[in-house]
Short mmCIF file of N, CA and C in Angstrom, two decimals:
data_model
loop_
_atom_site.label_atom_id
_atom_site.label_comp_id
_atom_site.label_asym_id
_atom_site.label_seq_id
_atom_site.Cartn_x
_atom_site.Cartn_y
_atom_site.Cartn_z
N MET A 1 -25.01 -126.86 128.70
CA MET A 1 -24.15 -126.63 129.83
C MET A 1 -23.86 -125.14 130.00
N LEU A 2 -23.70 -124.45 128.86
CA LEU A 2 -23.43 -123.01 128.92
C LEU A 2 -24.55 -122.27 129.63
N CYS A 3 -25.79 -122.67 129.36
CA CYS A 3 -26.93 -122.00 129.98
C CYS A 3 -26.95 -122.23 131.48
N VAL A 4 -26.63 -123.45 131.91
CA VAL A 4 -26.59 -123.75 133.34
C VAL A 4 -25.50 -122.91 134.01
N SER A 5 -24.32 -122.88 133.40
CA SER A 5 -23.22 -122.10 133.99
C SER A 5 -23.56 -120.61 134.01
N THR A 6 -24.30 -120.14 133.03
CA THR A 6 -24.71 -118.73 133.01
C THR A 6 -25.66 -118.45 134.16
N TYR A 7 -26.61 -119.35 134.38
CA TYR A 7 -27.52 -119.17 135.51
C TYR A 7 -26.77 -119.20 136.83
N LEU A 8 -25.79 -120.07 136.94
CA LEU A 8 -25.06 -120.22 138.19
C LEU A 8 -24.22 -118.99 138.53
N LEU A 9 -24.00 -118.10 137.56
CA LEU A 9 -23.30 -116.85 137.84
C LEU A 9 -24.11 -115.94 138.77
N ASP A 10 -25.41 -116.17 138.80
CA ASP A 10 -26.28 -115.41 139.70
C ASP A 10 -26.56 -116.27 140.92
N PRO A 11 -26.07 -115.88 142.10
CA PRO A 11 -26.25 -116.70 143.29
C PRO A 11 -27.71 -116.95 143.65
N GLN A 12 -28.61 -116.07 143.24
CA GLN A 12 -30.03 -116.24 143.55
C GLN A 12 -30.64 -117.42 142.79
N SER A 13 -29.97 -117.85 141.72
CA SER A 13 -30.53 -118.94 140.91
C SER A 13 -30.56 -120.27 141.67
N LEU A 14 -29.70 -120.42 142.65
CA LEU A 14 -29.64 -121.68 143.40
C LEU A 14 -30.90 -121.92 144.22
N LYS A 15 -31.57 -120.85 144.62
CA LYS A 15 -32.78 -120.98 145.44
C LYS A 15 -34.05 -120.58 144.69
N ALA A 16 -33.91 -120.25 143.42
CA ALA A 16 -35.04 -119.72 142.66
C ALA A 16 -36.00 -120.80 142.21
N ASP A 17 -37.29 -120.46 142.21
CA ASP A 17 -38.29 -121.32 141.60
C ASP A 17 -38.35 -120.99 140.10
N LEU A 18 -39.31 -121.55 139.38
CA LEU A 18 -39.40 -121.28 137.94
C LEU A 18 -39.57 -119.80 137.63
N SER A 19 -40.41 -119.11 138.38
CA SER A 19 -40.61 -117.68 138.15
C SER A 19 -39.31 -116.91 138.38
N GLY A 20 -38.60 -117.29 139.43
CA GLY A 20 -37.32 -116.65 139.71
C GLY A 20 -36.31 -116.90 138.61
N LEU A 21 -36.27 -118.14 138.10
CA LEU A 21 -35.36 -118.45 136.99
C LEU A 21 -35.74 -117.67 135.73
N ALA A 22 -37.03 -117.48 135.52
CA ALA A 22 -37.48 -116.70 134.36
C ALA A 22 -37.04 -115.24 134.50
N ILE A 23 -37.15 -114.68 135.69
CA ILE A 23 -36.73 -113.30 135.91
C ILE A 23 -35.22 -113.17 135.70
N ILE A 24 -34.46 -114.08 136.29
CA ILE A 24 -33.01 -114.05 136.11
C ILE A 24 -32.66 -114.21 134.63
N GLY A 25 -33.33 -115.12 133.95
CA GLY A 25 -33.09 -115.34 132.52
C GLY A 25 -33.40 -114.11 131.68
N SER A 26 -34.47 -113.41 132.02
CA SER A 26 -34.82 -112.21 131.25
C SER A 26 -33.78 -111.12 131.46
N LYS A 27 -33.21 -111.04 132.65
CA LYS A 27 -32.14 -110.07 132.89
C LYS A 27 -30.89 -110.43 132.10
N ILE A 28 -30.59 -111.71 132.02
CA ILE A 28 -29.44 -112.17 131.25
C ILE A 28 -29.63 -111.84 129.77
N ILE A 29 -30.82 -112.12 129.24
CA ILE A 29 -31.12 -111.83 127.83
C ILE A 29 -30.98 -110.33 127.57
N SER A 30 -31.55 -109.53 128.44
CA SER A 30 -31.50 -108.08 128.26
C SER A 30 -30.06 -107.57 128.27
N LYS A 31 -29.28 -108.04 129.22
CA LYS A 31 -27.89 -107.60 129.32
C LYS A 31 -27.07 -108.06 128.11
N LYS A 32 -27.24 -109.31 127.71
CA LYS A 32 -26.48 -109.83 126.57
C LYS A 32 -26.88 -109.13 125.28
N ALA A 33 -28.15 -108.84 125.11
CA ALA A 33 -28.60 -108.11 123.92
C ALA A 33 -27.97 -106.72 123.89
N SER A 34 -27.93 -106.05 125.03
CA SER A 34 -27.34 -104.71 125.09
C SER A 34 -25.85 -104.73 124.80
N THR A 35 -25.14 -105.71 125.38
CA THR A 35 -23.69 -105.77 125.13
C THR A 35 -23.40 -106.16 123.68
N THR A 36 -24.23 -107.01 123.11
CA THR A 36 -24.04 -107.39 121.71
C THR A 36 -24.31 -106.20 120.80
N LYS A 37 -25.36 -105.45 121.09
CA LYS A 37 -25.65 -104.25 120.28
C LYS A 37 -24.53 -103.25 120.40
N ALA A 38 -23.98 -103.05 121.60
CA ALA A 38 -22.86 -102.13 121.77
C ALA A 38 -21.63 -102.61 120.99
N LYS A 39 -21.42 -103.91 120.98
CA LYS A 39 -20.31 -104.48 120.21
C LYS A 39 -20.51 -104.22 118.72
N ILE A 40 -21.73 -104.43 118.25
CA ILE A 40 -22.04 -104.16 116.84
C ILE A 40 -21.79 -102.70 116.52
N ASP A 41 -22.25 -101.81 117.38
CA ASP A 41 -22.07 -100.37 117.16
C ASP A 41 -20.59 -100.01 117.06
N GLY A 42 -19.77 -100.57 117.96
CA GLY A 42 -18.33 -100.31 117.93
C GLY A 42 -17.67 -100.87 116.68
N LEU A 43 -18.03 -102.10 116.32
CA LEU A 43 -17.47 -102.71 115.11
C LEU A 43 -17.89 -101.95 113.85
N LEU A 44 -19.10 -101.44 113.87
CA LEU A 44 -19.60 -100.68 112.72
C LEU A 44 -18.78 -99.40 112.53
N LYS A 45 -18.47 -98.71 113.61
CA LYS A 45 -17.65 -97.50 113.51
C LYS A 45 -16.28 -97.82 112.90
N ILE A 46 -15.69 -98.92 113.34
CA ILE A 46 -14.39 -99.33 112.82
C ILE A 46 -14.49 -99.69 111.34
N ALA A 47 -15.51 -100.44 110.97
CA ALA A 47 -15.70 -100.85 109.57
C ALA A 47 -15.92 -99.64 108.67
N ILE A 48 -16.66 -98.66 109.16
CA ILE A 48 -16.88 -97.43 108.38
C ILE A 48 -15.56 -96.70 108.19
N ALA A 49 -14.78 -96.59 109.25
CA ALA A 49 -13.49 -95.90 109.18
C ALA A 49 -12.54 -96.60 108.20
N LYS A 50 -12.61 -97.92 108.15
CA LYS A 50 -11.75 -98.69 107.25
C LYS A 50 -12.29 -98.74 105.82
N GLY A 51 -13.53 -98.35 105.64
CA GLY A 51 -14.15 -98.40 104.31
C GLY A 51 -14.49 -99.81 103.87
N ASP A 52 -14.75 -100.70 104.83
CA ASP A 52 -15.08 -102.10 104.54
C ASP A 52 -16.59 -102.21 104.28
N LYS A 53 -16.98 -101.92 103.03
CA LYS A 53 -18.39 -101.85 102.69
C LYS A 53 -19.17 -103.14 102.97
N PRO A 54 -18.65 -104.34 102.61
CA PRO A 54 -19.42 -105.56 102.91
C PRO A 54 -19.66 -105.74 104.42
N LEU A 55 -18.66 -105.43 105.23
CA LEU A 55 -18.84 -105.56 106.67
C LEU A 55 -19.77 -104.49 107.21
N VAL A 56 -19.69 -103.29 106.66
CA VAL A 56 -20.60 -102.21 107.07
C VAL A 56 -22.05 -102.64 106.80
N LEU A 57 -22.30 -103.19 105.63
CA LEU A 57 -23.66 -103.63 105.29
C LEU A 57 -24.13 -104.74 106.23
N ALA A 58 -23.26 -105.70 106.52
CA ALA A 58 -23.62 -106.81 107.40
C ALA A 58 -23.88 -106.32 108.82
N LEU A 59 -23.03 -105.45 109.31
CA LEU A 59 -23.21 -104.94 110.67
C LEU A 59 -24.44 -104.04 110.79
N THR A 60 -24.72 -103.27 109.75
CA THR A 60 -25.91 -102.43 109.75
C THR A 60 -27.16 -103.29 109.81
N CYS A 61 -27.16 -104.36 109.06
CA CYS A 61 -28.27 -105.31 109.08
C CYS A 61 -28.45 -105.91 110.47
N SER A 62 -27.36 -106.39 111.06
CA SER A 62 -27.45 -107.00 112.40
C SER A 62 -27.79 -105.95 113.45
N GLN A 63 -27.37 -104.73 113.24
CA GLN A 63 -27.70 -103.64 114.16
C GLN A 63 -29.22 -103.44 114.23
N GLU A 64 -29.88 -103.57 113.09
CA GLU A 64 -31.34 -103.45 113.06
C GLU A 64 -32.00 -104.55 113.89
N HIS A 65 -31.52 -105.77 113.72
CA HIS A 65 -32.09 -106.89 114.48
C HIS A 65 -31.92 -106.68 115.98
N TYR A 66 -30.72 -106.25 116.38
CA TYR A 66 -30.47 -106.07 117.80
C TYR A 66 -31.12 -104.81 118.35
N ALA A 67 -31.40 -103.84 117.50
CA ALA A 67 -32.16 -102.66 117.95
C ALA A 67 -33.58 -103.09 118.33
N TYR A 68 -34.18 -103.96 117.52
CA TYR A 68 -35.51 -104.47 117.86
C TYR A 68 -35.48 -105.23 119.18
N ILE A 69 -34.46 -106.05 119.35
CA ILE A 69 -34.37 -106.84 120.58
C ILE A 69 -34.22 -105.93 121.79
N THR A 70 -33.26 -105.01 121.74
CA THR A 70 -32.97 -104.18 122.91
C THR A 70 -34.05 -103.13 123.18
N ASN A 71 -34.65 -102.60 122.12
CA ASN A 71 -35.62 -101.52 122.31
C ASN A 71 -37.05 -102.00 122.55
N TYR A 72 -37.39 -103.18 122.03
CA TYR A 72 -38.77 -103.63 122.12
C TYR A 72 -38.94 -104.97 122.84
N PHE A 73 -38.28 -106.00 122.32
CA PHE A 73 -38.58 -107.35 122.79
C PHE A 73 -38.01 -107.67 124.16
N ALA A 74 -36.79 -107.24 124.46
CA ALA A 74 -36.24 -107.51 125.80
C ALA A 74 -37.03 -106.77 126.88
N PRO A 75 -37.39 -105.48 126.68
CA PRO A 75 -38.24 -104.83 127.69
C PRO A 75 -39.62 -105.48 127.81
N GLN A 76 -40.18 -105.91 126.67
CA GLN A 76 -41.48 -106.60 126.70
C GLN A 76 -41.36 -107.90 127.50
N LEU A 77 -40.27 -108.61 127.29
CA LEU A 77 -40.02 -109.85 128.02
C LEU A 77 -39.95 -109.59 129.52
N MET A 78 -39.20 -108.59 129.91
CA MET A 78 -39.04 -108.26 131.33
C MET A 78 -40.37 -107.87 131.96
N ARG A 79 -41.14 -107.03 131.27
CA ARG A 79 -42.45 -106.61 131.79
C ARG A 79 -43.38 -107.81 131.95
N ALA A 80 -43.39 -108.68 130.96
CA ALA A 80 -44.29 -109.83 131.00
C ALA A 80 -43.91 -110.80 132.11
N ILE A 81 -42.63 -111.04 132.29
CA ILE A 81 -42.21 -111.99 133.33
C ILE A 81 -42.42 -111.40 134.71
N THR A 82 -42.02 -110.16 134.92
CA THR A 82 -42.20 -109.56 136.26
C THR A 82 -43.67 -109.30 136.54
N GLY A 83 -44.47 -109.14 135.49
CA GLY A 83 -45.91 -108.94 135.66
C GLY A 83 -46.69 -110.24 135.78
N GLY A 84 -46.00 -111.37 135.66
CA GLY A 84 -46.67 -112.66 135.80
C GLY A 84 -47.54 -113.03 134.61
N ILE A 85 -47.13 -112.59 133.41
CA ILE A 85 -47.90 -112.89 132.20
C ILE A 85 -47.02 -113.71 131.26
N PRO A 86 -46.88 -115.02 131.54
CA PRO A 86 -45.96 -115.83 130.75
C PRO A 86 -46.30 -115.93 129.26
N LYS A 87 -47.58 -115.79 128.91
CA LYS A 87 -47.95 -115.85 127.49
C LYS A 87 -47.28 -114.71 126.71
N PHE A 88 -47.27 -113.51 127.28
CA PHE A 88 -46.62 -112.38 126.61
C PHE A 88 -45.10 -112.53 126.64
N ALA A 89 -44.59 -113.16 127.68
CA ALA A 89 -43.15 -113.43 127.74
C ALA A 89 -42.76 -114.40 126.62
N GLU A 90 -43.61 -115.40 126.41
CA GLU A 90 -43.34 -116.35 125.34
C GLU A 90 -43.37 -115.65 123.98
N ASP A 91 -44.30 -114.73 123.79
CA ASP A 91 -44.37 -113.96 122.55
C ASP A 91 -43.09 -113.14 122.33
N ALA A 92 -42.61 -112.51 123.39
CA ALA A 92 -41.38 -111.71 123.30
C ALA A 92 -40.20 -112.61 122.95
N LEU A 93 -40.15 -113.77 123.58
CA LEU A 93 -39.06 -114.70 123.29
C LEU A 93 -39.13 -115.22 121.86
N ARG A 94 -40.31 -115.45 121.37
CA ARG A 94 -40.47 -115.87 119.98
C ARG A 94 -39.91 -114.79 119.04
N SER A 95 -40.14 -113.54 119.37
CA SER A 95 -39.62 -112.44 118.56
C SER A 95 -38.09 -112.35 118.67
N ILE A 96 -37.58 -112.53 119.87
CA ILE A 96 -36.13 -112.51 120.07
C ILE A 96 -35.49 -113.65 119.28
N LEU A 97 -36.09 -114.83 119.35
CA LEU A 97 -35.57 -115.97 118.59
C LEU A 97 -35.60 -115.70 117.09
N SER A 98 -36.64 -115.07 116.62
CA SER A 98 -36.76 -114.74 115.20
C SER A 98 -35.64 -113.78 114.77
N GLU A 99 -35.39 -112.76 115.58
CA GLU A 99 -34.35 -111.78 115.25
C GLU A 99 -32.96 -112.41 115.30
N THR A 100 -32.71 -113.23 116.31
CA THR A 100 -31.38 -113.84 116.40
C THR A 100 -31.19 -114.91 115.32
N TYR A 101 -32.27 -115.56 114.92
CA TYR A 101 -32.19 -116.54 113.84
C TYR A 101 -31.88 -115.86 112.51
N ALA A 102 -32.42 -114.66 112.31
CA ALA A 102 -32.23 -113.93 111.06
C ALA A 102 -30.86 -113.25 110.97
N THR A 103 -30.24 -112.97 112.10
CA THR A 103 -28.99 -112.22 112.11
C THR A 103 -27.87 -112.86 111.29
N PRO A 104 -27.64 -114.17 111.34
CA PRO A 104 -26.55 -114.74 110.53
C PRO A 104 -26.70 -114.50 109.03
N GLU A 105 -27.93 -114.32 108.56
CA GLU A 105 -28.13 -114.02 107.15
C GLU A 105 -27.49 -112.69 106.75
N CYS A 106 -27.33 -111.81 107.71
CA CYS A 106 -26.67 -110.52 107.43
C CYS A 106 -25.22 -110.73 107.01
N PHE A 107 -24.64 -111.82 107.45
CA PHE A 107 -23.21 -112.08 107.24
C PHE A 107 -22.97 -113.15 106.17
N ARG A 108 -23.85 -113.21 105.18
CA ARG A 108 -23.69 -114.20 104.12
C ARG A 108 -22.36 -114.06 103.40
N ASN A 109 -21.91 -112.82 103.18
CA ASN A 109 -20.72 -112.57 102.36
C ASN A 109 -19.47 -112.25 103.16
N VAL A 110 -19.58 -112.18 104.47
CA VAL A 110 -18.43 -111.88 105.32
C VAL A 110 -18.49 -112.73 106.58
N SER A 111 -17.35 -112.87 107.22
CA SER A 111 -17.30 -113.61 108.47
C SER A 111 -17.96 -112.78 109.58
N SER A 112 -18.74 -113.44 110.41
CA SER A 112 -19.47 -112.73 111.46
C SER A 112 -18.61 -112.54 112.71
N PRO A 113 -18.37 -111.29 113.09
CA PRO A 113 -17.63 -111.04 114.33
C PRO A 113 -18.51 -111.18 115.58
N ILE A 114 -19.79 -111.42 115.38
CA ILE A 114 -20.70 -111.57 116.53
C ILE A 114 -21.32 -112.96 116.57
N TYR A 115 -20.71 -113.90 115.88
CA TYR A 115 -21.26 -115.25 115.80
C TYR A 115 -21.51 -115.85 117.19
N ASP A 116 -20.51 -115.82 118.05
CA ASP A 116 -20.65 -116.41 119.38
C ASP A 116 -21.71 -115.70 120.22
N ASP A 117 -21.73 -114.37 120.13
CA ASP A 117 -22.72 -113.59 120.88
C ASP A 117 -24.14 -113.93 120.43
N ASN A 118 -24.33 -113.97 119.13
CA ASN A 118 -25.65 -114.26 118.59
C ASN A 118 -26.06 -115.70 118.89
N ASN A 119 -25.11 -116.62 118.80
CA ASN A 119 -25.40 -118.01 119.10
C ASN A 119 -25.83 -118.18 120.56
N PHE A 120 -25.14 -117.47 121.46
CA PHE A 120 -25.54 -117.50 122.87
C PHE A 120 -26.96 -116.97 123.02
N MET A 121 -27.25 -115.83 122.41
CA MET A 121 -28.60 -115.24 122.52
C MET A 121 -29.66 -116.24 122.06
N TYR A 122 -29.40 -116.89 120.94
CA TYR A 122 -30.38 -117.82 120.40
C TYR A 122 -30.56 -119.02 121.34
N SER A 123 -29.45 -119.62 121.75
CA SER A 123 -29.50 -120.81 122.60
C SER A 123 -30.12 -120.50 123.96
N PHE A 124 -29.71 -119.40 124.56
CA PHE A 124 -30.24 -119.05 125.88
C PHE A 124 -31.73 -118.71 125.80
N SER A 125 -32.13 -118.07 124.70
CA SER A 125 -33.55 -117.75 124.52
C SER A 125 -34.39 -119.02 124.42
N LEU A 126 -33.85 -120.05 123.77
CA LEU A 126 -34.56 -121.33 123.70
C LEU A 126 -34.76 -121.93 125.09
N VAL A 127 -33.72 -121.88 125.90
CA VAL A 127 -33.81 -122.41 127.27
C VAL A 127 -34.83 -121.60 128.07
N LEU A 128 -34.75 -120.28 127.97
CA LEU A 128 -35.69 -119.44 128.71
C LEU A 128 -37.12 -119.65 128.23
N LYS A 129 -37.29 -119.88 126.95
CA LYS A 129 -38.63 -120.14 126.43
C LYS A 129 -39.20 -121.43 127.03
N ALA A 130 -38.35 -122.43 127.19
CA ALA A 130 -38.80 -123.70 127.81
C ALA A 130 -39.22 -123.45 129.27
N ILE A 131 -38.48 -122.61 129.97
CA ILE A 131 -38.83 -122.28 131.35
C ILE A 131 -40.17 -121.54 131.40
N VAL A 132 -40.31 -120.57 130.50
CA VAL A 132 -41.56 -119.79 130.45
C VAL A 132 -42.74 -120.68 130.09
N ARG A 133 -42.54 -121.64 129.20
CA ARG A 133 -43.63 -122.56 128.83
C ARG A 133 -44.15 -123.32 130.04
N MET A 134 -43.25 -123.63 130.97
CA MET A 134 -43.67 -124.35 132.18
C MET A 134 -44.49 -123.46 133.11
N LEU A 135 -44.41 -122.14 132.90
CA LEU A 135 -45.20 -121.21 133.71
C LEU A 135 -46.61 -121.02 133.17
N LEU A 136 -46.84 -121.45 131.95
CA LEU A 136 -48.17 -121.27 131.33
C LEU A 136 -49.22 -122.14 132.00
#
């Protein structure tokens, strides 16, 4: 339901075909990845200032995962979808899913302040992957 409501935030989604939904979805993934990375960066600064070493280590680990997503996989996803190459879009989504799946492991010893953000990224990526699969 969350994914449907997220799509409905974009008025163009009501008239979009599968390709249009894939483009809208890739924009949502890119934006959410960027905001999550910015959140991690801000939390990391606070954790460093407080001297919270376990949280610093966990956030640094998750920062790496989200750096890959924002710098490589989200742009690859956008290029592949707008270029009409769903196979490469699926590859990018597989990488995004891998990074978001690995992120909770960073927080083995501390509570994750990005749990909801990461869970959204993972769940929405699964939905978008299903849409992209229909384009193959």
